Short mmCIF file of N, CA and C in Angstrom, two decimals:
data_model
loop_
_atom_site.label_atom_id
_atom_site.label_comp_id
_atom_site.label_asym_id
_atom_site.label_seq_id
_atom_site.Cartn_x
_atom_site.Cartn_y
_atom_site.Cartn_z
N MET A 1 -20.96 -4.84 -4.25
CA MET A 1 -19.41 -4.56 -3.49
C MET A 1 -18.89 -3.11 -3.46
N ASN A 2 -18.09 -2.66 -2.79
CA ASN A 2 -17.56 -1.02 -2.68
C ASN A 2 -15.74 -1.48 -3.11
N ILE A 3 -15.66 -0.86 -4.27
CA ILE A 3 -14.13 -0.89 -5.03
C ILE A 3 -13.65 -0.87 -4.00
N LYS A 4 -13.13 -0.37 -2.78
CA LYS A 4 -12.41 -0.15 -2.12
C LYS A 4 -12.12 -1.33 -1.01
N LEU A 5 -13.22 -2.19 -0.68
CA LEU A 5 -13.33 -2.95 0.27
C LEU A 5 -12.63 -4.48 -0.41
N THR A 6 -13.24 -4.61 -2.19
CA THR A 6 -11.97 -5.34 -2.87
C THR A 6 -10.71 -5.11 -2.52
N ILE A 7 -10.29 -4.36 -3.15
CA ILE A 7 -9.52 -3.82 -3.16
C ILE A 7 -8.52 -4.54 -2.28
N THR A 8 -8.62 -3.93 -0.75
CA THR A 8 -8.42 -4.51 0.17
C THR A 8 -8.19 -5.87 1.26
N ILE A 9 -8.95 -6.44 0.34
CA ILE A 9 -9.30 -8.28 0.64
C ILE A 9 -8.52 -8.55 -0.40
N ALA A 10 -8.41 -8.18 -1.16
CA ALA A 10 -7.20 -8.59 -2.68
C ALA A 10 -5.88 -8.46 -2.33
N ALA A 11 -5.70 -7.03 -1.45
CA ALA A 11 -4.53 -6.95 -1.33
C ALA A 11 -4.24 -7.47 0.36
N LEU A 12 -4.84 -7.99 1.21
CA LEU A 12 -4.44 -8.58 2.37
C LEU A 12 -4.43 -10.33 1.56
N PHE A 13 -4.68 -10.62 0.86
CA PHE A 13 -4.87 -12.19 0.34
C PHE A 13 -3.25 -11.78 -0.51
N VAL A 14 -3.05 -10.80 -1.64
CA VAL A 14 -1.28 -11.34 -1.18
C VAL A 14 -0.58 -11.43 -0.76
N LEU A 15 -0.74 -10.12 0.15
CA LEU A 15 0.15 -10.00 1.23
C LEU A 15 0.74 -11.53 2.31
N LEU A 16 -1.07 -12.46 2.01
CA LEU A 16 -0.84 -13.80 3.10
C LEU A 16 -0.48 -14.51 2.57
N ILE A 17 -0.52 -14.91 0.65
CA ILE A 17 0.67 -15.49 0.14
C ILE A 17 2.60 -15.31 -0.35
N ILE A 18 2.21 -14.18 0.32
CA ILE A 18 3.56 -13.39 0.08
C ILE A 18 4.29 -14.01 2.01
N LEU A 19 3.87 -14.13 2.42
CA LEU A 19 4.35 -14.32 3.99
C LEU A 19 4.27 -16.27 4.22
N ILE A 20 3.30 -16.54 3.16
CA ILE A 20 3.71 -18.14 3.59
C ILE A 20 4.63 -18.58 2.24
N ARG A 21 4.11 -17.88 1.43
CA ARG A 21 5.42 -17.65 -0.14
C ARG A 21 7.18 -17.67 0.83
N TYR A 22 7.19 -16.32 1.37
CA TYR A 22 8.75 -16.29 1.61
C TYR A 22 8.87 -16.08 3.12
N LYS A 23 7.83 -16.47 3.78
CA LYS A 23 7.84 -17.04 5.32
C LYS A 23 8.87 -15.72 6.28
N LYS A 24 9.84 -16.34 6.43
CA LYS A 24 10.78 -15.90 8.03
C LYS A 24 11.64 -15.16 7.05
N SER A 25 12.05 -15.02 5.81
CA SER A 25 12.83 -13.64 4.75
C SER A 25 11.84 -12.47 5.10
N VAL A 26 10.93 -12.38 4.80
CA VAL A 26 9.50 -11.48 4.55
C VAL A 26 8.34 -11.06 6.02
N ALA A 27 9.16 -11.56 6.75
CA ALA A 27 8.38 -11.31 8.17
C ALA A 27 8.22 -10.34 9.02
N PHE A 28 10.22 -9.92 8.95
CA PHE A 28 10.69 -8.63 10.02
C PHE A 28 10.39 -7.41 8.76
N PRO A 29 10.63 -7.09 7.26
CA PRO A 29 10.33 -6.47 6.98
C PRO A 29 8.63 -5.78 6.39
N MET A 30 7.81 -6.64 6.47
CA MET A 30 6.43 -6.59 6.58
C MET A 30 5.94 -6.07 8.08
N LEU A 31 6.61 -6.59 8.86
CA LEU A 31 5.73 -6.21 10.80
C LEU A 31 6.61 -4.53 10.51
N LEU A 32 7.73 -4.11 10.15
CA LEU A 32 8.19 -2.65 10.28
C LEU A 32 7.07 -2.31 9.38
N ALA A 33 6.55 -3.24 8.36
CA ALA A 33 6.20 -2.01 7.32
C ALA A 33 4.38 -1.40 7.99
N VAL A 34 3.99 -2.42 8.78
CA VAL A 34 2.33 -2.92 9.17
C VAL A 34 3.29 -0.89 10.28
N ILE A 35 4.40 -1.04 10.98
CA ILE A 35 4.54 0.10 11.78
C ILE A 35 4.52 0.53 11.00
N LEU A 36 5.43 1.56 10.04
CA LEU A 36 5.37 2.79 9.37
C LEU A 36 3.43 2.85 8.96
N SER A 37 3.30 2.04 8.69
CA SER A 37 2.34 2.04 8.19
C SER A 37 1.12 2.58 9.18
N ALA A 38 0.88 2.05 9.72
CA ALA A 38 0.05 2.38 10.78
C ALA A 38 0.34 3.89 11.50
N LEU A 39 1.86 4.25 11.46
CA LEU A 39 2.04 5.31 11.95
C LEU A 39 1.71 7.36 11.11
N TRP A 40 1.61 6.52 9.45
CA TRP A 40 1.91 7.69 8.63
C TRP A 40 0.11 7.88 8.62
N THR A 41 -0.89 6.83 8.71
CA THR A 41 -1.90 6.67 8.26
C THR A 41 -2.87 7.01 10.22
N SER A 42 -1.92 7.40 11.42
CA SER A 42 -2.71 7.61 12.04
C SER A 42 -2.74 9.77 11.94
N VAL A 43 -1.15 9.48 11.80
CA VAL A 43 -1.16 11.05 11.42
C VAL A 43 -1.58 11.91 10.20
N TYR A 44 -1.33 10.83 9.20
CA TYR A 44 -2.67 11.80 7.77
C TYR A 44 -3.63 10.83 7.84
N ARG A 45 -4.85 11.74 8.46
CA ARG A 45 -6.25 10.52 8.24
C ARG A 45 -6.60 10.80 7.03
N TYR A 46 -6.49 9.45 5.83
CA TYR A 46 -6.90 9.15 4.53
C TYR A 46 -8.65 9.50 4.40
N GLU A 47 -9.38 10.08 3.98
CA GLU A 47 -10.97 9.87 3.86
C GLU A 47 -11.37 10.11 2.20
N TYR A 48 -11.89 8.87 1.82
CA TYR A 48 -12.34 9.00 0.25
C TYR A 48 -13.56 9.18 0.20
N VAL A 49 -14.01 9.44 -1.18
CA VAL A 49 -14.88 9.76 -1.64
C VAL A 49 -15.49 8.19 -1.07
N GLY A 50 -16.95 8.39 -0.78
CA GLY A 50 -18.22 6.73 -0.52
C GLY A 50 -17.32 6.42 1.15
N GLU A 51 -17.56 5.61 0.98
CA GLU A 51 -17.52 4.74 2.37
C GLU A 51 -16.15 4.62 2.96
N ASN A 52 -15.65 4.35 4.06
CA ASN A 52 -14.48 4.94 5.06
C ASN A 52 -14.51 3.93 5.83
N MET A 53 -13.33 2.80 5.97
CA MET A 53 -13.71 2.12 6.97
C MET A 53 -12.94 2.35 8.33
N PHE A 54 -12.76 2.45 9.08
CA PHE A 54 -11.59 3.03 10.27
C PHE A 54 -11.67 2.28 11.73
N LEU A 55 -10.17 2.51 11.97
CA LEU A 55 -9.57 1.52 13.19
C LEU A 55 -8.86 2.98 13.67
N PHE A 56 -9.91 1.97 15.04
CA PHE A 56 -9.74 3.24 15.90
C PHE A 56 -10.71 4.64 15.67
N ASN A 57 -11.38 4.68 14.85
CA ASN A 57 -11.66 6.15 14.71
C ASN A 57 -10.84 7.25 14.00
N ARG A 58 -10.17 6.43 13.84
CA ARG A 58 -8.32 7.04 12.91
C ARG A 58 -7.57 7.11 11.65
N ILE A 59 -7.41 5.19 11.74
CA ILE A 59 -6.86 4.65 10.73
C ILE A 59 -6.99 4.69 9.72
N ASN A 60 -7.39 4.95 8.50
CA ASN A 60 -8.97 4.11 7.35
C ASN A 60 -7.88 3.18 7.24
N ILE A 61 -8.04 1.73 6.47
CA ILE A 61 -8.44 0.30 6.15
C ILE A 61 -7.68 0.05 5.23
N TYR A 62 -8.07 1.32 3.99
CA TYR A 62 -7.78 0.86 2.67
C TYR A 62 -6.43 1.73 2.20
N PRO A 63 -6.20 2.56 2.85
CA PRO A 63 -4.74 2.73 2.59
C PRO A 63 -3.49 2.73 3.28
N LEU A 64 -3.67 1.58 4.37
CA LEU A 64 -3.33 0.74 5.60
C LEU A 64 -2.81 -0.27 5.27
N VAL A 65 -4.03 -0.74 4.32
CA VAL A 65 -3.44 -1.88 3.91
C VAL A 65 -2.36 -1.74 2.35
N LEU A 66 -2.75 -0.75 1.49
CA LEU A 66 -2.17 -0.58 0.56
C LEU A 66 -0.27 -0.19 0.50
N TRP A 67 -0.72 0.80 1.82
CA TRP A 67 1.29 1.13 2.24
C TRP A 67 2.17 -0.25 2.34
N ILE A 68 1.13 -0.89 3.16
CA ILE A 68 1.98 -2.72 4.03
C ILE A 68 2.26 -3.65 2.63
N CYS A 69 1.40 -2.97 1.42
CA CYS A 69 1.39 -4.02 0.29
C CYS A 69 2.86 -3.58 -0.17
N GLY A 70 2.65 -1.87 -0.54
CA GLY A 70 3.45 -0.95 -1.44
C GLY A 70 5.10 -1.75 -1.00
N LEU A 71 5.16 -1.15 0.41
CA LEU A 71 6.60 -1.05 1.57
C LEU A 71 7.07 -2.86 1.85
N THR A 72 5.91 -3.85 1.79
CA THR A 72 6.22 -5.40 1.64
C THR A 72 7.00 -5.89 0.59
N GLY A 73 5.84 -5.10 -0.76
CA GLY A 73 6.41 -5.15 -1.63
C GLY A 73 8.40 -4.80 -2.72
N LEU A 74 8.15 -3.79 -2.22
CA LEU A 74 9.43 -2.53 -2.43
C LEU A 74 10.71 -3.26 -1.97
N SER A 75 10.78 -3.91 -0.48
CA SER A 75 11.39 -5.13 0.29
C SER A 75 10.94 -6.55 -0.53
N LEU A 76 10.52 -6.74 -0.74
CA LEU A 76 10.40 -7.72 -1.01
C LEU A 76 11.54 -8.05 -2.95
N LEU A 77 10.91 -6.90 -2.79
CA LEU A 77 11.91 -6.02 -4.81
C LEU A 77 13.26 -6.54 -4.77
N GLN A 78 13.59 -5.89 -3.26
CA GLN A 78 14.91 -5.42 -3.26
C GLN A 78 16.02 -6.67 -2.95
N SER A 79 15.07 -7.34 -2.03
CA SER A 79 16.02 -8.36 -1.58
C SER A 79 15.98 -9.67 -2.12
N HIS A 80 14.80 -10.26 -3.21
CA HIS A 80 14.80 -11.33 -3.29
C HIS A 80 14.97 -11.08 -5.48
N ILE A 81 14.36 -10.14 -5.38
CA ILE A 81 14.17 -10.06 -7.16
C ILE A 81 16.25 -9.30 -7.92
N VAL A 82 15.40 -7.69 -7.53
CA VAL A 82 16.95 -7.10 -7.87
C VAL A 82 18.71 -6.91 -7.23
N LYS A 83 18.15 -7.58 -6.12
CA LYS A 83 19.14 -7.38 -4.69
C LYS A 83 20.27 -6.88 -4.73
N LYS A 84 21.54 -7.43 -5.08
CA LYS A 84 22.31 -5.66 -5.58
C LYS A 84 22.62 -5.36 -6.47
N ARG A 85 21.77 -5.50 -7.39
CA ARG A 85 22.03 -4.80 -8.48
C ARG A 85 22.05 -3.83 -9.24
N ASN A 86 20.56 -2.59 -8.62
CA ASN A 86 21.20 -1.73 -9.26
C ASN A 86 19.30 -0.99 -8.18
N PHE A 87 19.80 -0.13 -7.16
CA PHE A 87 19.30 1.54 -6.66
C PHE A 87 18.31 1.38 -7.50
N LEU A 88 18.74 2.76 -8.13
CA LEU A 88 17.52 3.12 -9.09
C LEU A 88 16.70 2.64 -10.08
N LEU A 89 17.65 1.04 -10.53
CA LEU A 89 16.38 0.70 -11.03
C LEU A 89 15.09 0.70 -10.43
N LEU A 90 15.52 -0.10 -9.11
CA LEU A 90 14.48 -0.43 -8.77
C LEU A 90 13.64 0.73 -8.40
N VAL A 91 13.83 1.81 -7.82
CA VAL A 91 13.23 2.80 -7.53
C VAL A 91 12.33 2.89 -8.50
N CYS A 92 12.80 3.48 -9.77
CA CYS A 92 12.48 4.18 -11.05
C CYS A 92 11.09 2.60 -11.00
N ALA A 93 11.47 1.24 -10.87
CA ALA A 93 10.48 0.22 -10.73
C ALA A 93 9.41 0.94 -9.97
N TYR A 94 9.66 1.29 -9.07
CA TYR A 94 8.67 1.20 -7.62
C TYR A 94 8.17 2.41 -7.89
N LEU A 95 8.12 3.44 -9.05
CA LEU A 95 7.37 4.83 -9.10
C LEU A 95 7.29 4.48 -10.39
N ILE A 96 7.13 3.38 -11.19
CA ILE A 96 6.18 3.70 -12.27
C ILE A 96 5.03 2.87 -12.15
N VAL A 97 5.44 1.27 -11.48
CA VAL A 97 3.99 0.87 -10.67
C VAL A 97 2.90 1.53 -9.82
N LEU A 98 3.60 2.69 -8.91
CA LEU A 98 3.29 3.13 -7.90
C LEU A 98 1.63 4.30 -8.79
N PHE A 99 2.69 4.89 -9.75
CA PHE A 99 1.82 5.45 -10.26
C PHE A 99 1.22 5.14 -11.89
N THR A 100 1.17 4.29 -11.64
CA THR A 100 0.42 2.95 -12.73
C THR A 100 -0.90 2.54 -11.80
N PHE A 101 -0.73 2.40 -10.73
CA PHE A 101 -1.67 1.64 -9.84
C PHE A 101 -2.50 2.85 -9.42
N GLU A 102 -1.77 4.07 -8.67
CA GLU A 102 -2.72 5.65 -8.85
C GLU A 102 -3.47 5.84 -9.99
N ALA A 103 -2.98 6.35 -11.14
CA ALA A 103 -3.72 6.39 -11.89
C ALA A 103 -4.95 5.43 -12.50
N ILE A 104 -4.98 4.70 -12.59
CA ILE A 104 -6.06 3.10 -12.37
C ILE A 104 -6.62 3.37 -11.47
N GLY A 105 -6.18 3.91 -10.45
CA GLY A 105 -8.02 3.91 -9.03
C GLY A 105 -8.66 5.53 -9.09
N TYR A 106 -7.20 6.21 -9.29
CA TYR A 106 -8.09 8.40 -9.83
C TYR A 106 -9.45 8.16 -11.17
N TYR A 107 -8.18 7.60 -12.30
CA TYR A 107 -9.28 7.72 -13.47
C TYR A 107 -10.10 6.80 -13.46
N ILE A 108 -9.74 5.87 -13.23
CA ILE A 108 -10.42 4.45 -13.58
C ILE A 108 -11.12 4.10 -12.57
N LEU A 109 -10.87 3.96 -11.99
CA LEU A 109 -11.90 3.39 -10.29
C LEU A 109 -12.57 4.13 -10.23
N ASN A 110 -12.50 5.78 -10.28
CA ASN A 110 -12.96 6.31 -9.36
C ASN A 110 -12.59 6.84 -8.34
N ILE A 111 -11.65 6.36 -7.81
CA ILE A 111 -10.95 6.52 -6.22
C ILE A 111 -10.62 7.82 -5.72
N ARG A 112 -11.15 8.69 -4.73
CA ARG A 112 -11.00 10.26 -4.79
C ARG A 112 -11.23 10.69 -3.17
N LEU A 113 -10.19 11.32 -3.07
CA LEU A 113 -10.09 11.98 -1.62
C LEU A 113 -10.80 12.77 -1.48
N THR A 114 -11.88 12.72 -0.36
CA THR A 114 -12.87 14.44 -0.12
C THR A 114 -12.03 15.10 -0.03
N SER A 115 -10.80 15.69 0.12
CA SER A 115 -10.00 17.27 0.18
C SER A 115 -9.88 17.64 -0.79
N ASN A 116 -9.98 18.81 -0.95
CA ASN A 116 -9.72 19.66 -1.81
C ASN A 116 -8.02 19.84 -2.78
N PHE A 117 -6.90 18.68 -1.83
CA PHE A 117 -6.06 18.21 -2.81
C PHE A 117 -6.16 17.72 -3.60
N PRO A 118 -5.09 17.64 -4.86
CA PRO A 118 -5.02 16.78 -5.97
C PRO A 118 -5.08 14.98 -5.37
N SER A 119 -4.92 13.99 -5.73
CA SER A 119 -4.62 12.94 -4.95
C SER A 119 -3.36 12.46 -5.70
#
């Protein structure tokens, strides 16, 4: 099975668990994340080495789902875990997690963009 498809399915499963667990408190942030992610991934057409699945022949599903997961996770961290303690701590934690996942995807799972730009 394609690694990007596996990650996408796992991320959708995590989003479903978050929606079931936090219900109404995460519904609006998740909807906002869906809208922002769809806008961003439709403007910038992500294309990765290997198979790509597109919605409307424009929006790559893999980065769309991961953007939704990241933005929803950031909202969840801010509202349920960090609360009003320290915004700088939240930003640092998000960046560390983001860089870690990016490095794992790039160096270990070999997920690369087809463009000439670095990932």
